[in-house]
């Protein structure tokens, strides 16, 4: 089980561009199939997904232990639901890029560098996902774990607007209006249109 060994302020964090430029060099997985940034296991992860022309972009809260060819239960569900909804690939990003198996172990204070570079990763994926990229909001009630996560979501929604993103949810939203987490969804769960801007105003 991964528990953060250090706060992200205490380690050397690669910018997204630096990590992307190095991606595929570490070996151990097929870079023609997988997009993995950074491409080695560390305290943070910007992107994990498969390559394709029409990806479903899934946004969770924070990454855990998954890696290429070693998906956790959440990523396996994301992959199945992407395929059942007609997408040829999936890309997993998160509202915050720090790895923590238990969301309660996320750092108490947002690392501004990590947040900025996470947005750069989101922009990269949006720019390479074709017209009107499909973004699946999938962070669950965990979004309430840290007060500053709200601002992270707002920044991602604003960035999505610049690329004409179409937002979706899958499964029933919570009593508080938050999107359902990917776990425990049936593999053929359909995607439902989601007004991310209205959600930010009413639920966050």
mmCIF file of C-alpha atoms in Angstrom:
data_model
loop_
_atom_site.group_PDB
_atom_site.id
_atom_site.type_symbol
_atom_site.label_atom_id
_atom_site.label_comp_id
_atom_site.label_asym_id
_atom_site.label_seq_id
_atom_site.Cartn_x
_atom_site.Cartn_y
_atom_site.Cartn_z
ATOM 1 C CA UNK A 1 0.000 0.000 0.000
ATOM 2 C CA UNK A 2 1.352 3.385 -0.968
ATOM 3 C CA UNK A 3 1.467 5.977 1.778
ATOM 4 C CA UNK A 4 3.248 9.218 0.814
ATOM 5 C CA UNK A 5 6.835 8.952 1.921
ATOM 6 C CA UNK A 6 7.246 12.702 1.763
ATOM 7 C CA UNK A 7 5.286 15.805 0.946
ATOM 8 C CA UNK A 8 5.684 16.888 -2.654
ATOM 9 C CA UNK A 9 7.388 20.090 -1.473
ATOM 10 C CA UNK A 10 10.191 17.889 -0.143
ATOM 11 C CA UNK A 11 11.011 16.081 -3.386
ATOM 12 C CA UNK A 12 12.160 17.133 -6.843
ATOM 13 C CA UNK A 13 9.006 17.429 -8.946
ATOM 14 C CA UNK A 14 9.404 17.323 -12.717
ATOM 15 C CA UNK A 15 7.357 19.771 -14.718
ATOM 16 C CA UNK A 16 4.858 18.117 -17.024
ATOM 17 C CA UNK A 17 6.925 18.992 -20.106
ATOM 18 C CA UNK A 18 10.061 17.514 -18.537
ATOM 19 C CA UNK A 19 8.230 14.353 -17.536
ATOM 20 C CA UNK A 20 6.547 14.026 -20.933
ATOM 21 C CA UNK A 21 9.842 14.442 -22.783
ATOM 22 C CA UNK A 22 11.340 11.565 -20.782
ATOM 23 C CA UNK A 23 8.269 9.357 -21.009
ATOM 24 C CA UNK A 24 8.846 5.932 -22.537
ATOM 25 C CA UNK A 25 12.509 5.723 -21.625
ATOM 26 C CA UNK A 26 12.290 3.836 -18.366
ATOM 27 C CA UNK A 27 11.182 0.564 -19.915
ATOM 28 C CA UNK A 28 8.970 -2.069 -18.384
ATOM 29 C CA UNK A 29 5.924 -1.198 -20.514
ATOM 30 C CA UNK A 30 4.973 -0.623 -24.151
ATOM 31 C CA UNK A 31 5.092 3.138 -24.865
ATOM 32 C CA UNK A 32 3.188 2.557 -28.103
ATOM 33 C CA UNK A 33 0.235 1.378 -26.037
ATOM 34 C CA UNK A 34 0.558 3.341 -22.810
ATOM 35 C CA UNK A 35 0.817 7.028 -21.939
ATOM 36 C CA UNK A 36 2.465 7.262 -18.513
ATOM 37 C CA UNK A 37 3.794 10.568 -17.178
ATOM 38 C CA UNK A 38 6.120 10.446 -15.305
ATOM 39 C CA UNK A 39 7.064 7.010 -16.587
ATOM 40 C CA UNK A 40 8.449 5.774 -13.269
ATOM 41 C CA UNK A 41 6.849 5.233 -9.880
ATOM 42 C CA UNK A 42 7.116 8.281 -7.663
ATOM 43 C CA UNK A 43 5.070 10.360 -5.243
ATOM 44 C CA UNK A 44 2.973 11.933 -7.994
ATOM 45 C CA UNK A 45 1.460 11.019 -11.354
ATOM 46 C CA UNK A 46 0.121 13.326 -14.041
ATOM 47 C CA UNK A 47 -1.250 10.860 -16.603
ATOM 48 C CA UNK A 48 -1.908 7.155 -17.003
ATOM 49 C CA UNK A 49 -3.828 5.830 -19.968
ATOM 50 C CA UNK A 50 -3.862 4.108 -23.303
ATOM 51 C CA UNK A 51 -3.142 5.705 -26.653
ATOM 52 C CA UNK A 52 -5.907 6.237 -29.185
ATOM 53 C CA UNK A 53 -7.612 8.742 -31.446
ATOM 54 C CA UNK A 54 -10.755 9.104 -29.336
ATOM 55 C CA UNK A 55 -10.004 8.798 -25.632
ATOM 56 C CA UNK A 56 -12.346 9.143 -22.711
ATOM 57 C CA UNK A 57 -10.639 11.508 -20.286
ATOM 58 C CA UNK A 58 -11.424 10.534 -16.707
ATOM 59 C CA UNK A 59 -10.761 12.913 -13.805
ATOM 60 C CA UNK A 60 -10.542 11.457 -10.310
ATOM 61 C CA UNK A 61 -9.357 13.096 -7.095
ATOM 62 C CA UNK A 62 -5.801 11.808 -6.736
ATOM 63 C CA UNK A 63 -3.773 8.895 -8.109
ATOM 64 C CA UNK A 64 -2.976 5.736 -6.200
ATOM 65 C CA UNK A 65 -0.671 2.843 -7.112
ATOM 66 C CA UNK A 66 -1.724 2.022 -10.692
ATOM 67 C CA UNK A 67 0.866 1.773 -13.470
ATOM 68 C CA UNK A 68 0.926 0.399 -17.039
ATOM 69 C CA UNK A 69 -0.055 -3.287 -17.142
ATOM 70 C CA UNK A 70 -0.792 -3.065 -13.414
ATOM 71 C CA UNK A 71 -4.109 -1.247 -13.171
ATOM 72 C CA UNK A 72 -5.924 -1.012 -9.876
ATOM 73 C CA UNK A 73 -9.662 -1.659 -9.530
ATOM 74 C CA UNK A 74 -10.533 1.967 -10.279
ATOM 75 C CA UNK A 75 -8.559 2.067 -13.538
ATOM 76 C CA UNK A 76 -9.919 -1.310 -14.636
ATOM 77 C CA UNK A 77 -13.425 0.098 -14.222
ATOM 78 C CA UNK A 78 -12.474 3.231 -16.163
ATOM 79 C CA UNK A 79 -11.099 1.108 -18.994
ATOM 80 C CA UNK A 80 -14.232 -1.048 -19.199
ATOM 81 C CA UNK A 81 -16.642 1.887 -19.139
ATOM 82 C CA UNK A 82 -14.640 3.768 -21.781
ATOM 83 C CA UNK A 83 -14.816 0.761 -24.096
ATOM 84 C CA UNK A 84 -18.531 0.147 -23.506
ATOM 85 C CA UNK A 85 -19.279 3.786 -24.389
ATOM 86 C CA UNK A 86 -17.488 3.564 -27.742
ATOM 87 C CA UNK A 87 -14.111 5.113 -26.926
ATOM 88 C CA UNK A 88 -10.930 3.563 -28.281
ATOM 89 C CA UNK A 89 -8.817 4.505 -25.267
ATOM 90 C CA UNK A 90 -8.879 6.153 -21.858
ATOM 91 C CA UNK A 91 -6.711 8.678 -20.081
ATOM 92 C CA UNK A 92 -6.766 9.054 -16.305
ATOM 93 C CA UNK A 93 -5.935 12.372 -14.713
ATOM 94 C CA UNK A 94 -6.787 13.713 -11.294
ATOM 95 C CA UNK A 95 -7.828 16.921 -9.623
ATOM 96 C CA UNK A 96 -4.533 16.728 -7.705
ATOM 97 C CA UNK A 97 -1.514 14.712 -8.778
ATOM 98 C CA UNK A 98 -0.120 13.498 -5.445
ATOM 99 C CA UNK A 99 -0.251 9.714 -5.031
ATOM 100 C CA UNK A 100 -2.043 8.600 -1.874
ATOM 101 C CA UNK A 101 -3.794 5.266 -1.514
ATOM 102 C CA UNK A 102 -5.916 6.805 1.218
ATOM 103 C CA UNK A 103 -7.142 10.259 0.136
ATOM 104 C CA UNK A 104 -6.923 11.354 3.755
ATOM 105 C CA UNK A 105 -3.139 11.141 3.412
ATOM 106 C CA UNK A 106 -3.061 13.920 0.811
ATOM 107 C CA UNK A 107 -0.979 16.861 1.928
ATOM 108 C CA UNK A 108 -2.778 19.548 3.870
ATOM 109 C CA UNK A 109 -1.462 22.396 1.754
ATOM 110 C CA UNK A 110 -1.605 22.467 -2.042
ATOM 111 C CA UNK A 111 1.735 22.402 -3.827
ATOM 112 C CA UNK A 112 1.311 25.215 -6.349
ATOM 113 C CA UNK A 113 3.955 23.807 -8.713
ATOM 114 C CA UNK A 114 2.279 20.406 -8.755
ATOM 115 C CA UNK A 115 -1.133 21.980 -9.357
ATOM 116 C CA UNK A 116 0.158 24.136 -12.218
ATOM 117 C CA UNK A 117 1.869 21.208 -13.915
ATOM 118 C CA UNK A 118 -1.205 19.024 -13.430
ATOM 119 C CA UNK A 119 -3.183 21.635 -15.355
ATOM 120 C CA UNK A 120 -0.504 21.518 -18.068
ATOM 121 C CA UNK A 121 -1.070 17.752 -18.282
ATOM 122 C CA UNK A 122 -4.820 18.283 -18.608
ATOM 123 C CA UNK A 123 -4.285 20.859 -21.353
ATOM 124 C CA UNK A 124 -2.031 18.427 -23.240
ATOM 125 C CA UNK A 125 -4.619 15.649 -23.113
ATOM 126 C CA UNK A 126 -7.454 17.984 -24.138
ATOM 127 C CA UNK A 127 -5.428 19.285 -27.067
ATOM 128 C CA UNK A 128 -4.770 15.745 -28.338
ATOM 129 C CA UNK A 129 -8.270 14.322 -27.856
ATOM 130 C CA UNK A 130 -9.911 15.695 -31.001
ATOM 131 C CA UNK A 131 -12.822 18.080 -31.252
ATOM 132 C CA UNK A 132 -15.044 18.484 -28.182
ATOM 133 C CA UNK A 133 -13.030 16.141 -25.947
ATOM 134 C CA UNK A 134 -15.101 13.964 -23.617
ATOM 135 C CA UNK A 135 -14.270 14.421 -19.933
ATOM 136 C CA UNK A 136 -15.723 12.133 -17.273
ATOM 137 C CA UNK A 137 -15.998 13.765 -13.831
ATOM 138 C CA UNK A 138 -15.382 10.889 -11.425
ATOM 139 C CA UNK A 139 -14.099 12.243 -8.128
ATOM 140 C CA UNK A 140 -16.923 11.241 -5.769
ATOM 141 C CA UNK A 141 -17.489 12.703 -2.319
ATOM 142 C CA UNK A 142 -13.745 12.568 -1.737
ATOM 143 C CA UNK A 143 -13.619 16.018 -3.325
ATOM 144 C CA UNK A 144 -14.609 17.341 0.105
ATOM 145 C CA UNK A 145 -11.445 15.896 1.697
ATOM 146 C CA UNK A 146 -9.491 19.145 1.283
ATOM 147 C CA UNK A 147 -10.938 22.626 0.951
ATOM 148 C CA UNK A 148 -8.470 23.604 -1.753
ATOM 149 C CA UNK A 149 -9.632 20.808 -4.064
ATOM 150 C CA UNK A 150 -12.604 23.015 -4.973
ATOM 151 C CA UNK A 151 -10.301 25.560 -6.598
ATOM 152 C CA UNK A 152 -8.484 22.773 -8.440
ATOM 153 C CA UNK A 153 -11.795 21.654 -9.948
ATOM 154 C CA UNK A 154 -12.707 25.218 -10.915
ATOM 155 C CA UNK A 155 -9.374 25.595 -12.708
ATOM 156 C CA UNK A 156 -9.917 22.345 -14.610
ATOM 157 C CA UNK A 157 -13.438 23.313 -15.651
ATOM 158 C CA UNK A 158 -12.195 26.691 -16.904
ATOM 159 C CA UNK A 159 -9.416 24.977 -18.840
ATOM 160 C CA UNK A 160 -11.886 22.513 -20.302
ATOM 161 C CA UNK A 161 -14.012 25.412 -21.540
ATOM 162 C CA UNK A 162 -11.062 26.643 -23.615
ATOM 163 C CA UNK A 163 -10.940 23.318 -25.460
ATOM 164 C CA UNK A 164 -14.691 22.847 -25.862
ATOM 165 C CA UNK A 165 -14.750 19.917 -23.440
ATOM 166 C CA UNK A 166 -17.994 17.983 -23.002
ATOM 167 C CA UNK A 167 -18.360 16.813 -19.408
ATOM 168 C CA UNK A 168 -20.070 13.610 -18.292
ATOM 169 C CA UNK A 169 -20.760 11.575 -15.189
ATOM 170 C CA UNK A 170 -21.438 7.853 -14.829
ATOM 171 C CA UNK A 171 -23.803 6.421 -12.270
ATOM 172 C CA UNK A 172 -25.976 8.160 -9.739
ATOM 173 C CA UNK A 173 -24.656 11.382 -8.252
ATOM 174 C CA UNK A 174 -24.372 11.642 -4.476
ATOM 175 C CA UNK A 175 -26.848 13.348 -2.175
ATOM 176 C CA UNK A 176 -24.505 16.350 -2.211
ATOM 177 C CA UNK A 177 -24.470 16.320 -6.009
ATOM 178 C CA UNK A 178 -20.958 14.984 -6.486
ATOM 179 C CA UNK A 179 -20.126 12.695 -9.444
ATOM 180 C CA UNK A 180 -19.943 8.971 -8.751
ATOM 181 C CA UNK A 181 -16.529 7.373 -8.286
ATOM 182 C CA UNK A 182 -15.698 4.722 -10.954
ATOM 183 C CA UNK A 183 -15.603 1.836 -8.477
ATOM 184 C CA UNK A 184 -18.637 -0.434 -8.253
ATOM 185 C CA UNK A 185 -20.126 0.761 -11.531
ATOM 186 C CA UNK A 186 -21.313 -1.839 -14.025
ATOM 187 C CA UNK A 187 -19.059 -2.190 -17.036
ATOM 188 C CA UNK A 188 -21.817 -1.005 -19.385
ATOM 189 C CA UNK A 189 -22.754 2.069 -17.334
ATOM 190 C CA UNK A 190 -23.658 4.878 -19.761
ATOM 191 C CA UNK A 191 -22.242 8.375 -19.587
ATOM 192 C CA UNK A 192 -24.651 11.172 -18.714
ATOM 193 C CA UNK A 193 -24.141 14.830 -19.750
ATOM 194 C CA UNK A 194 -22.865 16.926 -16.855
ATOM 195 C CA UNK A 195 -22.984 20.705 -16.476
ATOM 196 C CA UNK A 196 -19.636 21.125 -14.758
ATOM 197 C CA UNK A 197 -19.964 24.893 -14.461
ATOM 198 C CA UNK A 198 -23.353 24.669 -12.735
ATOM 199 C CA UNK A 199 -22.006 21.961 -10.472
ATOM 200 C CA UNK A 200 -19.165 24.213 -9.367
ATOM 201 C CA UNK A 201 -21.616 26.955 -8.476
ATOM 202 C CA UNK A 202 -24.152 24.768 -6.678
ATOM 203 C CA UNK A 203 -22.211 21.904 -5.103
ATOM 204 C CA UNK A 204 -18.698 23.090 -4.371
#
